[in-house]
Amino acid sequence: MNNSLMSLLDMSKRAVVPIVAAVLAVVSLALGWFWIGLAMALVVALGLYDAFQSRWTITRNYPVAGRIRWLFYDLRPYLHSYIVEDDLGGTPFSLAARRLVHARAEGQTDTQPFGTERNTEEDTYHWVGHSIAPTRNPVKSPRVDVGSDQCSKPYSASVLNISAMSFGALSANAVRALNLGARKGGYYHDTGEGGLSPYHLENGGDIVWELGSGYFGARDKDGNFDPGKFAETAQRDEVKMTEIKLSQGAKPGHGGLLPAAKVTEEIANIRQVPAHQDCLSPRGHSAFSTPIEMLEFAAKMRELSGGKPVGLKLCIGQPHEPFAIMKAIIETGIHPDFIVVDGGEGGTGAAPLELSDWVGMPLSEGLILMRNALVGAGVKSRIRLAASGKVYSGMGLARNIAQGADWCNAARAFMFSVGCIQAQRCHLGTCPTGVTAQDPGRQRGLVPEVQGERSARFHDKTVDALMEIVASAGLDHPGELEPHHLMHRSGPEKAVPMDQVHPFLPEGALLDAPDDTIYADFWRAAQAERFRPAIDLARARSR
């Protein structure tokens, strides 16, 4: 058989779909089946278009058949999620995690028959050590007091709150539902850096106003911080605390750009930026550039808000930088009322893949480092510490609190509670549940009065689950959890308390004997006057 004939046969095989359609079209028309013939003719026309277009190689070589591949490629995430994926293997949240949130939000049973499905032999397995003498009546609704002597309007926070999510990233109905849940459940709702929208205020839930590098809602025409605008909003009764966003776990050090097409008149009014123009969140703040300046800015925010607590939110990156903040606190006597550590596993509507996957310290390590910075510098008694990053269960709360957190914030779990199904269409505007879509037709599916109740129910049942763990450990309040209560498997035949996996510094260790800690080089590198290291860390650590 010559090469030309072989090539023709190969082409026929690859074009089998339009060829068969052509045959069926002729037969159908001959038999008088007009509509079937017309449909087959359209398939033939599509095959001809595919074969002669030059944009896509797969459809040029496999007319029509290549499009079937596209169809299954588009369906793959859904088929995998609903048919292939096991209960514990899904990402970023497993089916078991999503099912737990939905069950609690809906008021269904969240108990499990026949024992755990987790592999207790895995190196990642961990557990809380229970007591032979469990507590009979632990605190029912544990709270955390935020605000020290530098704050005149302290706040009592729940141990579980809604993490930062901006209007624009979330739909108006989702914001309404979350805030209604916050009011009913007695927990706070963080605005995210997109500004305080009317939807945050409709239902009267407690608000933490986050201020990022764009100063949205508190900026002048050049994008700089405007003290007057800030004071006007921060002194509202609904705003209980304010927060300076330094970075977030999903894209630390990146900033962000809301393209002009998404900057509607409504969003422009809320953010106080020009409509229909690109809206930039710079990588860093313009109001300060050093640790001391940052604390002075925080103190100014606290004063302008009328004495309400002010905090910092950051994903931990280079270890000497948290220590620089500690040195600035010691030198100036100014301190934030709370610090939120966002883990590198945190999520966002959209982020560069490399930043999401490879930049930023995971929550457990970042939380412990910040806890050691505060305790080692002797300032933890005045500054509360919160944890944010993939929290959805009572065990997640217990783990973070045992490692140093006073409370936890959750974003995606609360999205699940108001209907999110992890379709991962947040960045496309085609969210099937209306949680992240701005299209009114898609938002219609999310009824705030219904989903707000679900959100509050999820919160209450998750805190109840935490308190079951706390009581089983023989404790009264989550704040009594310590690292030694948390056991971690370090191999198939060995498990150790968490304080043997990570170091947990004693009070004042960085002041009294920093060279005796694993942070000696980073402590020497830290300086209150700038975030850059004071020494050559590469040379210091190569000794």
PDB file of C-alpha atoms in Angstrom, residues 328-485:
ATOM      1  CA  ALA A 328       9.028  48.230  66.923  1.00  0.00           C
ATOM      2  CA  ILE A 329       6.355  47.454  69.543  1.00  0.00           C
ATOM      3  CA  ILE A 330       8.985  47.350  72.278  1.00  0.00           C
ATOM      4  CA  GLU A 331      10.687  50.559  71.078  1.00  0.00           C
ATOM      5  CA  THR A 332       7.532  52.664  70.576  1.00  0.00           C
ATOM      6  CA  GLY A 333       5.210  51.198  73.183  1.00  0.00           C
ATOM      7  CA  ILE A 334       2.504  51.135  70.471  1.00  0.00           C
ATOM      8  CA  HIS A 335       0.890  47.798  69.792  1.00  0.00           C
ATOM      9  CA  PRO A 336      -1.949  46.494  67.663  1.00  0.00           C
ATOM     10  CA  ASP A 337      -4.853  44.975  69.567  1.00  0.00           C
ATOM     11  CA  PHE A 338      -4.806  41.816  67.441  1.00  0.00           C
ATOM     12  CA  ILE A 339      -2.912  40.108  64.647  1.00  0.00           C
ATOM     13  CA  VAL A 340      -4.522  37.763  62.103  1.00  0.00           C
ATOM     14  CA  VAL A 341      -2.206  35.196  60.518  1.00  0.00           C
ATOM     15  CA  ASP A 342      -3.448  34.071  57.107  1.00  0.00           C
ATOM     16  CA  GLY A 343      -2.101  30.720  55.926  1.00  0.00           C
ATOM     17  CA  GLY A 344      -0.559  30.165  52.518  1.00  0.00           C
ATOM     18  CA  GLU A 345      -3.325  27.621  51.832  1.00  0.00           C
ATOM     19  CA  GLY A 346      -5.924  30.408  51.970  1.00  0.00           C
ATOM     20  CA  GLY A 347      -8.128  31.069  48.966  1.00  0.00           C
ATOM     21  CA  THR A 348      -9.270  33.981  46.840  1.00  0.00           C
ATOM     22  CA  GLY A 349     -11.498  34.582  43.829  1.00  0.00           C
ATOM     23  CA  ALA A 350      -8.458  34.448  41.571  1.00  0.00           C
ATOM     24  CA  ALA A 351      -4.704  34.397  42.107  1.00  0.00           C
ATOM     25  CA  PRO A 352      -1.589  33.565  40.078  1.00  0.00           C
ATOM     26  CA  LEU A 353      -1.059  29.797  40.321  1.00  0.00           C
ATOM     27  CA  GLU A 354       2.558  30.078  41.416  1.00  0.00           C
ATOM     28  CA  LEU A 355       1.677  32.401  44.302  1.00  0.00           C
ATOM     29  CA  SER A 356      -1.188  30.186  45.470  1.00  0.00           C
ATOM     30  CA  ASP A 357       0.942  27.055  45.298  1.00  0.00           C
ATOM     31  CA  TRP A 358       4.399  28.158  46.341  1.00  0.00           C
ATOM     32  CA  VAL A 359       4.501  31.547  48.107  1.00  0.00           C
ATOM     33  CA  GLY A 360       3.559  32.175  51.731  1.00  0.00           C
ATOM     34  CA  MET A 361       3.960  30.118  54.896  1.00  0.00           C
ATOM     35  CA  PRO A 362       1.224  27.545  55.603  1.00  0.00           C
ATOM     36  CA  LEU A 363      -1.017  28.403  58.528  1.00  0.00           C
ATOM     37  CA  SER A 364       0.363  26.011  61.134  1.00  0.00           C
ATOM     38  CA  GLU A 365       3.966  27.143  60.680  1.00  0.00           C
ATOM     39  CA  GLY A 366       3.044  30.823  60.316  1.00  0.00           C
ATOM     40  CA  LEU A 367       0.802  30.760  63.369  1.00  0.00           C
ATOM     41  CA  ILE A 368       3.470  29.145  65.543  1.00  0.00           C
ATOM     42  CA  LEU A 369       6.125  31.602  64.366  1.00  0.00           C
ATOM     43  CA  MET A 370       3.909  34.595  65.165  1.00  0.00           C
ATOM     44  CA  ARG A 371       2.922  33.057  68.511  1.00  0.00           C
ATOM     45  CA  ASN A 372       6.625  32.636  69.347  1.00  0.00           C
ATOM     46  CA  ALA A 373       7.357  36.211  68.277  1.00  0.00           C
ATOM     47  CA  LEU A 374       4.634  37.602  70.568  1.00  0.00           C
ATOM     48  CA  VAL A 375       5.398  35.336  73.525  1.00  0.00           C
ATOM     49  CA  GLY A 376       9.169  35.545  73.094  1.00  0.00           C
ATOM     50  CA  ALA A 377       9.007  39.354  72.999  1.00  0.00           C
ATOM     51  CA  GLY A 378       6.816  39.419  76.117  1.00  0.00           C
ATOM     52  CA  VAL A 379       3.821  41.166  74.481  1.00  0.00           C
ATOM     53  CA  LYS A 380       1.333  38.326  73.962  1.00  0.00           C
ATOM     54  CA  SER A 381      -0.720  39.297  77.028  1.00  0.00           C
ATOM     55  CA  ARG A 382      -1.712  42.563  75.300  1.00  0.00           C
ATOM     56  CA  ILE A 383      -2.145  41.351  71.705  1.00  0.00           C
ATOM     57  CA  ARG A 384      -4.675  38.753  70.584  1.00  0.00           C
ATOM     58  CA  LEU A 385      -3.744  36.306  67.835  1.00  0.00           C
ATOM     59  CA  ALA A 386      -6.170  34.936  65.229  1.00  0.00           C
ATOM     60  CA  ALA A 387      -5.750  32.231  62.594  1.00  0.00           C
ATOM     61  CA  SER A 388      -7.249  32.133  59.098  1.00  0.00           C
ATOM     62  CA  GLY A 389      -6.796  29.443  56.482  1.00  0.00           C
ATOM     63  CA  LYS A 390      -8.939  26.444  55.493  1.00  0.00           C
ATOM     64  CA  VAL A 391     -10.824  26.264  58.805  1.00  0.00           C
ATOM     65  CA  TYR A 392     -14.161  24.441  58.673  1.00  0.00           C
ATOM     66  CA  SER A 393     -14.473  22.113  61.692  1.00  0.00           C
ATOM     67  CA  GLY A 394     -14.278  21.991  65.469  1.00  0.00           C
ATOM     68  CA  MET A 395     -11.007  20.101  65.179  1.00  0.00           C
ATOM     69  CA  GLY A 396      -9.563  22.814  62.943  1.00  0.00           C
ATOM     70  CA  LEU A 397     -10.461  25.392  65.583  1.00  0.00           C
ATOM     71  CA  ALA A 398      -8.970  23.246  68.355  1.00  0.00           C
ATOM     72  CA  ARG A 399      -5.741  22.663  66.440  1.00  0.00           C
ATOM     73  CA  ASN A 400      -5.185  26.359  65.735  1.00  0.00           C
ATOM     74  CA  ILE A 401      -6.046  27.426  69.285  1.00  0.00           C
ATOM     75  CA  ALA A 402      -3.715  24.784  70.757  1.00  0.00           C
ATOM     76  CA  GLN A 403      -0.937  26.244  68.581  1.00  0.00           C
ATOM     77  CA  GLY A 404      -1.417  29.781  69.838  1.00  0.00           C
ATOM     78  CA  ALA A 405      -4.530  31.315  68.276  1.00  0.00           C
ATOM     79  CA  ASP A 406      -7.178  33.033  70.389  1.00  0.00           C
ATOM     80  CA  TRP A 407      -9.822  32.650  67.674  1.00  0.00           C
ATOM     81  CA  CYS A 408     -10.182  31.579  64.044  1.00  0.00           C
ATOM     82  CA  ASN A 409     -11.603  33.138  60.886  1.00  0.00           C
ATOM     83  CA  ALA A 410     -13.054  31.166  57.969  1.00  0.00           C
ATOM     84  CA  ALA A 411     -13.957  32.302  54.456  1.00  0.00           C
ATOM     85  CA  ARG A 412     -14.655  29.353  52.153  1.00  0.00           C
ATOM     86  CA  ALA A 413     -16.433  27.378  54.878  1.00  0.00           C
ATOM     87  CA  PHE A 414     -18.888  30.246  55.318  1.00  0.00           C
ATOM     88  CA  MET A 415     -19.274  30.366  51.519  1.00  0.00           C
ATOM     89  CA  PHE A 416     -20.266  26.686  51.654  1.00  0.00           C
ATOM     90  CA  SER A 417     -22.754  27.519  54.390  1.00  0.00           C
ATOM     91  CA  VAL A 418     -24.631  29.931  52.094  1.00  0.00           C
ATOM     92  CA  GLY A 419     -24.708  27.582  49.114  1.00  0.00           C
ATOM     93  CA  CYS A 420     -21.247  27.414  47.476  1.00  0.00           C
ATOM     94  CA  ILE A 421     -20.563  23.987  45.887  1.00  0.00           C
ATOM     95  CA  GLN A 422     -16.855  24.520  45.045  1.00  0.00           C
ATOM     96  CA  ALA A 423     -17.572  24.855  41.323  1.00  0.00           C
ATOM     97  CA  GLN A 424     -14.450  27.073  41.151  1.00  0.00           C
ATOM     98  CA  ARG A 425     -16.018  29.572  38.747  1.00  0.00           C
ATOM     99  CA  CYS A 426     -15.381  32.537  41.060  1.00  0.00           C
ATOM    100  CA  HIS A 427     -13.076  34.317  38.606  1.00  0.00           C
ATOM    101  CA  LEU A 428     -15.384  33.870  35.597  1.00  0.00           C
ATOM    102  CA  GLY A 429     -18.582  35.455  36.901  1.00  0.00           C
ATOM    103  CA  THR A 430     -20.515  32.234  36.235  1.00  0.00           C
ATOM    104  CA  CYS A 431     -20.898  30.921  39.788  1.00  0.00           C
ATOM    105  CA  PRO A 432     -23.838  28.465  39.607  1.00  0.00           C
ATOM    106  CA  THR A 433     -25.096  29.336  43.103  1.00  0.00           C
ATOM    107  CA  GLY A 434     -24.844  33.135  42.915  1.00  0.00           C
ATOM    108  CA  VAL A 435     -22.316  33.349  45.763  1.00  0.00           C
ATOM    109  CA  THR A 436     -19.657  35.087  43.657  1.00  0.00           C
ATOM    110  CA  ALA A 437     -21.635  36.076  40.552  1.00  0.00           C
ATOM    111  CA  GLN A 438     -22.631  39.707  39.993  1.00  0.00           C
ATOM    112  CA  ASP A 439     -25.330  38.745  37.476  1.00  0.00           C
ATOM    113  CA  PRO A 440     -28.760  39.387  39.102  1.00  0.00           C
ATOM    114  CA  GLY A 441     -30.190  36.301  37.422  1.00  0.00           C
ATOM    115  CA  ARG A 442     -27.602  34.061  39.083  1.00  0.00           C
ATOM    116  CA  GLN A 443     -27.858  35.885  42.409  1.00  0.00           C
ATOM    117  CA  ARG A 444     -31.577  35.186  42.438  1.00  0.00           C
ATOM    118  CA  GLY A 445     -30.852  31.618  43.525  1.00  0.00           C
ATOM    119  CA  LEU A 446     -29.339  32.834  46.794  1.00  0.00           C
ATOM    120  CA  VAL A 447     -32.051  34.046  49.197  1.00  0.00           C
ATOM    121  CA  PRO A 448     -30.322  35.965  52.049  1.00  0.00           C
ATOM    122  CA  GLU A 449     -33.045  35.282  54.619  1.00  0.00           C
ATOM    123  CA  VAL A 450     -32.707  31.523  54.077  1.00  0.00           C
ATOM    124  CA  GLN A 451     -28.947  31.313  53.626  1.00  0.00           C
ATOM    125  CA  GLY A 452     -28.256  33.676  56.532  1.00  0.00           C
ATOM    126  CA  GLU A 453     -29.976  31.214  58.866  1.00  0.00           C
ATOM    127  CA  ARG A 454     -27.859  28.406  57.415  1.00  0.00           C
ATOM    128  CA  SER A 455     -24.680  30.391  58.008  1.00  0.00           C
ATOM    129  CA  ALA A 456     -25.532  31.046  61.658  1.00  0.00           C
ATOM    130  CA  ARG A 457     -26.471  27.393  62.158  1.00  0.00           C
ATOM    131  CA  PHE A 458     -23.122  26.248  60.722  1.00  0.00           C
ATOM    132  CA  HIS A 459     -21.285  28.593  63.077  1.00  0.00           C
ATOM    133  CA  ASP A 460     -23.191  27.453  66.147  1.00  0.00           C
ATOM    134  CA  LYS A 461     -22.812  23.742  65.452  1.00  0.00           C
ATOM    135  CA  THR A 462     -19.093  24.089  64.682  1.00  0.00           C
ATOM    136  CA  VAL A 463     -18.471  25.966  67.932  1.00  0.00           C
ATOM    137  CA  ASP A 464     -20.498  23.271  69.721  1.00  0.00           C
ATOM    138  CA  ALA A 465     -18.208  20.653  68.155  1.00  0.00           C
ATOM    139  CA  LEU A 466     -15.168  22.587  69.396  1.00  0.00           C
ATOM    140  CA  MET A 467     -16.588  22.658  72.906  1.00  0.00           C
ATOM    141  CA  GLU A 468     -17.171  18.896  72.784  1.00  0.00           C
ATOM    142  CA  ILE A 469     -13.445  18.518  72.120  1.00  0.00           C
ATOM    143  CA  VAL A 470     -12.547  21.028  74.851  1.00  0.00           C
ATOM    144  CA  ALA A 471     -14.756  19.248  77.396  1.00  0.00           C
ATOM    145  CA  SER A 472     -13.329  15.853  76.450  1.00  0.00           C
ATOM    146  CA  ALA A 473      -9.857  17.217  77.232  1.00  0.00           C
ATOM    147  CA  GLY A 474     -11.033  18.180  80.737  1.00  0.00           C
ATOM    148  CA  LEU A 475     -11.012  21.923  80.002  1.00  0.00           C
ATOM    149  CA  ASP A 476     -13.583  24.720  80.392  1.00  0.00           C
ATOM    150  CA  HIS A 477     -12.561  27.171  77.638  1.00  0.00           C
ATOM    151  CA  PRO A 478     -10.771  26.748  74.274  1.00  0.00           C
ATOM    152  CA  GLY A 479      -8.110  29.192  75.477  1.00  0.00           C
ATOM    153  CA  GLU A 480      -6.894  26.504  77.871  1.00  0.00           C
ATOM    154  CA  LEU A 481      -5.778  24.263  75.003  1.00  0.00           C
ATOM    155  CA  GLU A 482      -1.979  23.967  74.845  1.00  0.00           C
ATOM    156  CA  PRO A 483       0.426  22.398  72.341  1.00  0.00           C
ATOM    157  CA  HIS A 484       0.856  19.302  74.503  1.00  0.00           C
ATOM    158  CA  HIS A 485      -2.863  18.552  74.170  1.00  0.00           C
TER     159      HIS A 485
END
